Amino acid sequence: MKNYQVVGIGNAVVDVISQSDDSFLDLMGIQKGIMQLVEKERGEMLYGAMTNRKQAPGGSVANTLAGLGALGLSTGFIGRVSDDALGQFYASEMQADGTDFVNPLVQGDALPTSRSMIFVSPDGERSMNTYLGISSEVGPDDVSDDVAGHAQLLFLEGYLYDKPKGKEAFERAAKLCRDGGGKAGIALSDPFCVERHRDDFRRLVKELDFVIGNEHEWASLYETDLGAALEQAAQDCGMVVCTRSGQDVVLVSGDEEVTVPVNEIVPVDATGAGDQFACGFLYGVATGQSLEVSGRMGCIAAAEVISHYGARPEVDVKDLFRKEGLLG
């Protein structure tokens, strides 16, 4: 049995990226620059039509864990993939990136492994077509007592609440972690996710140890302006983190409130900014850093990932922490 510093639970999605021009998008009926959910048949057709494919394991919490694994923490990911080519790729790549994929690949007549087909236009626009597949079937049976019950930190993806089984998996994992002496927290995922599950999320904010969201998600959660929302959140939750586009990050824990300045840079690709902010922040928490240092680590990790294409770090982020004097 392995004791993990951070365990995540979320959607296991393979990102499949292909260059394409506007005429191809028109031919395929793909709306440019937005994310669309697609059914199995259309997903397979689009996947087959992709040329010069590049594949990478994705999913919000999985991206966070990949960053933490690269920083040297022991990490495990609870998710669901099929025993097909993409599922085998996903599990082995997570392992190669330093994060254990703790669940066996699902055999037999299962849904295919989830994939997001991303068509990149010459102008840099990304048109995403996501087939949710088997990852959206993650449930309580996928949560092992040994994994969740011995995690120092557990990080949960709000999107899981879109399916009843995902909600059960989430609640079981959080209970096991906290009963075992660990801390559990959630990423609010997006404002529409918050709207769909507002009552559940308000309850979770009171029950969990930390909650990470952006300004729009917090305002949506409490249906008020950001200042009032954060005031309420600080009363409800052990640790509140609020990221704001191009502005200081606000962190509140008990009586302590910290604002961390953001060095604005022009993003090459904003994909993964929130995921890697969570990575830097959780690295700080897991290694016993102060609230301010944890927030600064989050900003450094987010700035690195938006400086290039892709949702995972390309340089040694620990070196960046050292250069900023955050590590001895």
mmCIF file of C-alpha atoms in Angstrom, residues 22-289:
data_model
loop_
_atom_site.group_PDB
_atom_site.id
_atom_site.type_symbol
_atom_site.label_atom_id
_atom_site.label_comp_id
_atom_site.label_asym_id
_atom_site.label_seq_id
_atom_site.Cartn_x
_atom_site.Cartn_y
_atom_site.Cartn_z
ATOM 1 C CA ASP A 22 -11.091 26.712 -41.860
ATOM 2 C CA SER A 23 -12.300 24.860 -44.941
ATOM 3 C CA PHE A 24 -11.803 21.546 -43.103
ATOM 4 C CA LEU A 25 -13.815 22.858 -40.136
ATOM 5 C CA ASP A 26 -16.614 23.905 -42.505
ATOM 6 C CA LEU A 27 -16.529 20.539 -44.270
ATOM 7 C CA MET A 28 -16.811 18.705 -40.942
ATOM 8 C CA GLY A 29 -19.459 21.051 -39.522
ATOM 9 C CA ILE A 30 -17.192 22.077 -36.639
ATOM 10 C CA GLN A 31 -17.946 25.413 -34.994
ATOM 11 C CA LYS A 32 -14.705 27.322 -34.750
ATOM 12 C CA GLY A 33 -13.260 28.361 -31.395
ATOM 13 C CA ILE A 34 -15.727 26.642 -29.056
ATOM 14 C CA MET A 35 -16.018 23.393 -27.105
ATOM 15 C CA GLN A 36 -18.798 21.031 -28.183
ATOM 16 C CA LEU A 37 -19.794 17.693 -26.694
ATOM 17 C CA VAL A 38 -20.159 14.978 -29.327
ATOM 18 C CA GLU A 39 -21.673 11.491 -29.353
ATOM 19 C CA LYS A 40 -19.693 8.288 -29.893
ATOM 20 C CA GLU A 41 -20.278 7.951 -33.662
ATOM 21 C CA ARG A 42 -19.350 11.564 -34.444
ATOM 22 C CA GLY A 43 -16.380 11.312 -32.083
ATOM 23 C CA GLU A 44 -15.063 8.274 -33.949
ATOM 24 C CA MET A 45 -15.645 9.935 -37.335
ATOM 25 C CA LEU A 46 -13.780 13.111 -36.323
ATOM 26 C CA TYR A 47 -10.956 11.102 -34.754
ATOM 27 C CA GLY A 48 -10.595 9.130 -37.997
ATOM 28 C CA ALA A 49 -10.525 12.368 -40.044
ATOM 29 C CA MET A 50 -7.679 13.905 -38.024
ATOM 30 C CA THR A 51 -4.271 14.090 -39.670
ATOM 31 C CA ASN A 52 -0.866 14.580 -37.989
ATOM 32 C CA ARG A 53 -2.414 13.774 -34.589
ATOM 33 C CA LYS A 54 -0.625 14.628 -31.362
ATOM 34 C CA GLN A 55 -1.968 12.950 -28.243
ATOM 35 C CA ALA A 56 -1.584 13.889 -24.596
ATOM 36 C CA PRO A 57 -3.341 12.726 -21.428
ATOM 37 C CA GLY A 58 -5.690 15.484 -20.256
ATOM 38 C CA GLY A 59 -8.548 16.323 -17.921
ATOM 39 C CA SER A 60 -8.411 19.182 -15.429
ATOM 40 C CA VAL A 61 -7.395 17.389 -12.212
ATOM 41 C CA ALA A 62 -5.155 14.995 -14.165
ATOM 42 C CA ASN A 63 -3.242 18.026 -15.504
ATOM 43 C CA THR A 64 -2.804 19.295 -11.935
ATOM 44 C CA LEU A 65 -1.489 15.919 -10.781
ATOM 45 C CA ALA A 66 0.919 15.657 -13.715
ATOM 46 C CA GLY A 67 2.402 18.979 -12.601
ATOM 47 C CA LEU A 68 2.666 17.776 -8.985
ATOM 48 C CA GLY A 69 4.267 14.507 -10.098
ATOM 49 C CA ALA A 70 6.820 16.483 -12.126
ATOM 50 C CA LEU A 71 7.555 18.519 -8.958
ATOM 51 C CA GLY A 72 8.473 15.283 -7.185
ATOM 52 C CA LEU A 73 5.396 14.627 -5.031
ATOM 53 C CA SER A 74 3.920 11.124 -4.815
ATOM 54 C CA THR A 75 0.612 11.374 -6.676
ATOM 55 C CA GLY A 76 -2.210 9.043 -7.656
ATOM 56 C CA PHE A 77 -5.143 9.576 -10.019
ATOM 57 C CA ILE A 78 -8.567 7.954 -9.659
ATOM 58 C CA GLY A 79 -10.212 7.786 -13.070
ATOM 59 C CA ARG A 80 -11.739 5.469 -15.614
ATOM 60 C CA VAL A 81 -10.390 4.414 -19.038
ATOM 61 C CA SER A 82 -11.141 1.428 -21.278
ATOM 62 C CA ASP A 83 -8.626 -1.235 -22.218
ATOM 63 C CA ASP A 84 -8.331 0.216 -25.732
ATOM 64 C CA ALA A 85 -5.440 1.953 -27.491
ATOM 65 C CA LEU A 86 -6.250 5.399 -26.038
ATOM 66 C CA GLY A 87 -6.840 3.975 -22.544
ATOM 67 C CA GLN A 88 -3.517 2.145 -22.566
ATOM 68 C CA PHE A 89 -1.836 5.336 -23.801
ATOM 69 C CA TYR A 90 -3.483 7.413 -21.052
ATOM 70 C CA ALA A 91 -2.482 5.116 -18.172
ATOM 71 C CA SER A 92 1.103 4.633 -19.373
ATOM 72 C CA GLU A 93 1.655 8.360 -20.025
ATOM 73 C CA MET A 94 0.327 9.303 -16.578
ATOM 74 C CA GLN A 95 2.728 6.757 -15.078
ATOM 75 C CA ALA A 96 5.613 8.095 -17.195
ATOM 76 C CA ASP A 97 4.812 11.627 -15.959
ATOM 77 C CA GLY A 98 5.184 10.449 -12.346
ATOM 78 C CA THR A 99 1.524 9.881 -11.353
ATOM 79 C CA ASP A 100 0.119 6.418 -10.608
ATOM 80 C CA PHE A 101 -3.050 5.602 -12.558
ATOM 81 C CA VAL A 102 -4.513 3.571 -9.708
ATOM 82 C CA ASN A 103 -7.526 1.924 -11.403
ATOM 83 C CA PRO A 104 -7.318 -1.118 -13.699
ATOM 84 C CA LEU A 105 -8.270 -0.526 -17.331
ATOM 85 C CA VAL A 106 -11.902 -1.519 -17.908
ATOM 86 C CA GLN A 107 -12.188 -4.732 -19.956
ATOM 87 C CA GLY A 108 -14.968 -6.030 -22.170
ATOM 88 C CA ASP A 109 -17.907 -4.257 -23.734
ATOM 89 C CA ALA A 110 -17.221 -0.864 -22.159
ATOM 90 C CA LEU A 111 -17.591 2.640 -23.543
ATOM 91 C CA PRO A 112 -14.451 3.864 -25.334
ATOM 92 C CA THR A 113 -11.851 5.959 -23.561
ATOM 93 C CA SER A 114 -12.848 9.638 -23.453
ATOM 94 C CA ARG A 115 -11.168 11.989 -25.886
ATOM 95 C CA SER A 116 -11.231 15.681 -26.770
ATOM 96 C CA MET A 117 -10.460 16.281 -30.432
ATOM 97 C CA ILE A 118 -8.863 19.708 -30.733
ATOM 98 C CA PHE A 119 -8.514 21.267 -34.174
ATOM 99 C CA VAL A 120 -5.993 24.123 -34.205
ATOM 100 C CA SER A 121 -6.499 26.692 -36.985
ATOM 101 C CA PRO A 122 -3.611 28.635 -38.557
ATOM 102 C CA ASP A 123 -4.677 31.681 -36.464
ATOM 103 C CA GLY A 124 -4.242 29.672 -33.238
ATOM 104 C CA GLU A 125 -7.976 29.211 -32.519
ATOM 105 C CA ARG A 126 -8.759 25.869 -30.875
ATOM 106 C CA SER A 127 -12.035 24.125 -31.774
ATOM 107 C CA MET A 128 -12.731 21.345 -29.264
ATOM 108 C CA ASN A 129 -15.019 18.364 -29.792
ATOM 109 C CA THR A 130 -15.240 16.242 -26.654
ATOM 110 C CA TYR A 131 -16.592 12.715 -26.437
ATOM 111 C CA LEU A 132 -17.090 11.982 -22.727
ATOM 112 C CA GLY A 133 -16.997 8.188 -23.067
ATOM 113 C CA ILE A 134 -16.115 6.032 -20.096
ATOM 114 C CA SER A 135 -14.522 8.718 -17.894
ATOM 115 C CA SER A 136 -17.966 10.116 -17.066
ATOM 116 C CA GLU A 137 -18.906 6.702 -15.624
ATOM 117 C CA VAL A 138 -16.443 6.955 -12.711
ATOM 118 C CA GLY A 139 -18.269 5.854 -9.555
ATOM 119 C CA PRO A 140 -17.821 4.880 -5.889
ATOM 120 C CA ASP A 141 -16.527 1.412 -6.823
ATOM 121 C CA ASP A 142 -13.509 3.100 -8.457
ATOM 122 C CA VAL A 143 -12.503 4.681 -5.128
ATOM 123 C CA SER A 144 -10.244 2.375 -3.129
ATOM 124 C CA ASP A 145 -10.044 2.707 0.663
ATOM 125 C CA ASP A 146 -6.257 2.324 0.462
ATOM 126 C CA VAL A 147 -5.798 5.160 -2.034
ATOM 127 C CA ALA A 148 -8.267 7.803 -0.799
ATOM 128 C CA GLY A 149 -7.983 6.822 2.865
ATOM 129 C CA HIS A 150 -4.221 7.384 2.991
ATOM 130 C CA ALA A 151 -3.945 10.604 0.981
ATOM 131 C CA GLN A 152 -2.423 13.675 2.595
ATOM 132 C CA LEU A 153 -4.435 15.857 0.169
ATOM 133 C CA LEU A 154 -7.386 14.929 -2.032
ATOM 134 C CA PHE A 155 -8.294 17.144 -4.994
ATOM 135 C CA LEU A 156 -11.702 16.800 -6.625
ATOM 136 C CA GLU A 157 -13.107 18.023 -9.936
ATOM 137 C CA GLY A 158 -16.464 19.822 -9.782
ATOM 138 C CA TYR A 159 -17.475 18.409 -13.169
ATOM 139 C CA LEU A 160 -17.909 15.000 -11.526
ATOM 140 C CA TYR A 161 -21.163 16.273 -10.042
ATOM 141 C CA ASP A 162 -22.757 16.154 -13.498
ATOM 142 C CA LYS A 163 -23.359 12.406 -13.047
ATOM 143 C CA PRO A 164 -24.915 10.771 -9.924
ATOM 144 C CA LYS A 165 -22.198 8.083 -9.844
ATOM 145 C CA GLY A 166 -19.503 10.747 -10.047
ATOM 146 C CA LYS A 167 -21.076 12.565 -7.124
ATOM 147 C CA GLU A 168 -21.067 9.339 -5.067
ATOM 148 C CA ALA A 169 -17.418 8.682 -5.979
ATOM 149 C CA PHE A 170 -16.493 12.203 -4.969
ATOM 150 C CA GLU A 171 -18.278 12.070 -1.592
ATOM 151 C CA ARG A 172 -16.878 8.620 -0.764
ATOM 152 C CA ALA A 173 -13.314 9.748 -1.590
ATOM 153 C CA ALA A 174 -13.651 12.932 0.493
ATOM 154 C CA LYS A 175 -14.994 11.020 3.514
ATOM 155 C CA LEU A 176 -12.226 8.388 3.327
ATOM 156 C CA CYS A 177 -9.525 11.046 3.052
ATOM 157 C CA ARG A 178 -10.784 13.171 5.920
ATOM 158 C CA ASP A 179 -11.468 10.140 8.155
ATOM 159 C CA GLY A 180 -7.846 9.147 7.523
ATOM 160 C CA GLY A 181 -6.573 12.550 8.683
ATOM 161 C CA GLY A 182 -6.076 14.068 5.230
ATOM 162 C CA LYS A 183 -7.474 17.277 3.756
ATOM 163 C CA ALA A 184 -9.955 17.301 0.873
ATOM 164 C CA GLY A 185 -10.780 20.130 -1.514
ATOM 165 C CA ILE A 186 -12.475 20.929 -4.787
ATOM 166 C CA ALA A 187 -12.009 23.007 -7.921
ATOM 167 C CA LEU A 188 -15.320 24.681 -8.758
ATOM 168 C CA SER A 189 -14.616 23.891 -12.485
ATOM 169 C CA ASP A 190 -16.683 26.588 -14.249
ATOM 170 C CA PRO A 191 -19.567 29.029 -13.557
ATOM 171 C CA PHE A 192 -22.102 26.847 -15.424
ATOM 172 C CA CYS A 193 -21.071 23.815 -13.369
ATOM 173 C CA VAL A 194 -21.589 25.948 -10.241
ATOM 174 C CA GLU A 195 -25.060 26.974 -11.454
ATOM 175 C CA ARG A 196 -26.053 23.355 -12.060
ATOM 176 C CA HIS A 197 -24.936 22.215 -8.590
ATOM 177 C CA ARG A 198 -25.160 25.357 -6.462
ATOM 178 C CA ASP A 199 -26.852 23.741 -3.430
ATOM 179 C CA ASP A 200 -24.409 20.817 -3.367
ATOM 180 C CA PHE A 201 -21.403 23.094 -3.802
ATOM 181 C CA ARG A 202 -22.520 25.450 -1.024
ATOM 182 C CA ARG A 203 -22.729 22.434 1.281
ATOM 183 C CA LEU A 204 -19.317 21.185 0.124
ATOM 184 C CA VAL A 205 -17.681 24.545 0.780
ATOM 185 C CA LYS A 206 -18.709 24.129 4.426
ATOM 186 C CA GLU A 207 -17.560 20.495 4.616
ATOM 187 C CA LEU A 208 -14.253 20.550 2.720
ATOM 188 C CA ASP A 209 -10.871 21.913 3.761
ATOM 189 C CA PHE A 210 -10.056 24.046 0.707
ATOM 190 C CA VAL A 211 -11.897 25.335 -2.357
ATOM 191 C CA ILE A 212 -10.297 26.838 -5.481
ATOM 192 C CA GLY A 213 -12.340 28.957 -7.884
ATOM 193 C CA ASN A 214 -12.117 31.998 -10.095
ATOM 194 C CA GLU A 215 -13.966 35.281 -9.626
ATOM 195 C CA HIS A 216 -16.913 34.208 -11.820
ATOM 196 C CA GLU A 217 -17.330 30.860 -10.053
ATOM 197 C CA TRP A 218 -17.363 32.393 -6.563
ATOM 198 C CA ALA A 219 -19.816 35.118 -7.610
ATOM 199 C CA SER A 220 -22.073 32.478 -9.180
ATOM 200 C CA LEU A 221 -21.893 30.253 -6.092
ATOM 201 C CA TYR A 222 -23.283 32.947 -3.773
ATOM 202 C CA GLU A 223 -25.266 34.855 -6.440
ATOM 203 C CA THR A 224 -23.736 38.161 -5.411
ATOM 204 C CA ASP A 225 -20.757 40.413 -6.175
ATOM 205 C CA LEU A 226 -17.247 39.049 -5.642
ATOM 206 C CA GLY A 227 -16.503 40.949 -2.408
ATOM 207 C CA ALA A 228 -19.633 39.690 -0.658
ATOM 208 C CA ALA A 229 -19.114 36.192 -2.089
ATOM 209 C CA LEU A 230 -15.577 35.928 -0.703
ATOM 210 C CA GLU A 231 -16.690 37.279 2.675
ATOM 211 C CA GLN A 232 -19.322 34.524 2.859
ATOM 212 C CA ALA A 233 -16.869 31.895 1.584
ATOM 213 C CA ALA A 234 -14.331 32.841 4.264
ATOM 214 C CA GLN A 235 -16.975 32.165 6.940
ATOM 215 C CA ASP A 236 -17.973 28.849 5.356
ATOM 216 C CA CYS A 237 -14.683 27.268 4.298
ATOM 217 C CA GLY A 238 -11.344 26.381 5.896
ATOM 218 C CA MET A 239 -9.293 27.779 3.003
ATOM 219 C CA VAL A 240 -10.580 29.902 0.105
ATOM 220 C CA VAL A 241 -8.626 30.583 -3.087
ATOM 221 C CA CYS A 242 -9.873 33.036 -5.719
ATOM 222 C CA THR A 243 -8.031 33.647 -8.981
ATOM 223 C CA ARG A 244 -8.905 36.754 -11.019
ATOM 224 C CA SER A 245 -7.999 37.322 -14.640
ATOM 225 C CA GLY A 246 -4.948 39.598 -14.746
ATOM 226 C CA GLN A 247 -5.417 40.652 -11.108
ATOM 227 C CA ASP A 248 -4.126 39.666 -7.661
ATOM 228 C CA VAL A 249 -5.035 36.227 -6.350
ATOM 229 C CA VAL A 250 -6.942 36.308 -3.041
ATOM 230 C CA LEU A 251 -6.354 33.590 -0.432
ATOM 231 C CA VAL A 252 -8.163 33.365 2.896
ATOM 232 C CA SER A 253 -7.585 30.890 5.711
ATOM 233 C CA GLY A 254 -9.219 31.593 9.063
ATOM 234 C CA ASP A 255 -8.258 35.131 10.086
ATOM 235 C CA GLU A 256 -5.436 35.312 7.537
ATOM 236 C CA GLU A 257 -6.036 37.008 4.189
ATOM 237 C CA VAL A 258 -3.325 37.308 1.565
ATOM 238 C CA THR A 259 -3.281 38.885 -1.893
ATOM 239 C CA VAL A 260 -0.630 37.669 -4.306
ATOM 240 C CA PRO A 261 0.236 39.924 -7.259
ATOM 241 C CA VAL A 262 0.137 38.456 -10.756
ATOM 242 C CA ASN A 263 2.819 39.327 -13.301
ATOM 243 C CA GLU A 264 0.782 39.716 -16.455
ATOM 244 C CA ILE A 265 2.145 38.007 -19.554
ATOM 245 C CA VAL A 266 0.525 37.638 -22.952
ATOM 246 C CA PRO A 267 -0.646 34.015 -23.137
ATOM 247 C CA VAL A 268 0.437 31.825 -26.034
ATOM 248 C CA ASP A 269 -2.227 29.309 -25.012
ATOM 249 C CA ALA A 270 -4.358 29.807 -21.895
ATOM 250 C CA THR A 271 -5.260 26.108 -21.699
ATOM 251 C CA GLY A 272 -4.390 24.663 -18.296
ATOM 252 C CA ALA A 273 -3.769 27.961 -16.477
ATOM 253 C CA GLY A 274 -6.205 27.083 -13.670
ATOM 254 C CA ASP A 275 -4.996 23.476 -13.518
ATOM 255 C CA GLN A 276 -1.363 24.511 -13.057
ATOM 256 C CA PHE A 277 -2.248 27.300 -10.607
ATOM 257 C CA ALA A 278 -3.845 24.528 -8.516
ATOM 258 C CA CYS A 279 -0.673 22.463 -8.951
ATOM 259 C CA GLY A 280 1.625 25.175 -7.598
ATOM 260 C CA PHE A 281 -0.762 26.050 -4.783
ATOM 261 C CA LEU A 282 -1.219 22.406 -3.701
ATOM 262 C CA TYR A 283 2.542 21.832 -3.873
ATOM 263 C CA GLY A 284 2.922 24.661 -1.363
ATOM 264 C CA VAL A 285 0.206 23.257 0.910
ATOM 265 C CA ALA A 286 1.576 19.694 0.715
ATOM 266 C CA THR A 287 5.099 20.826 1.604
ATOM 267 C CA GLY A 288 4.032 23.050 4.506
ATOM 268 C CA GLN A 289 4.550 26.480 2.897
#
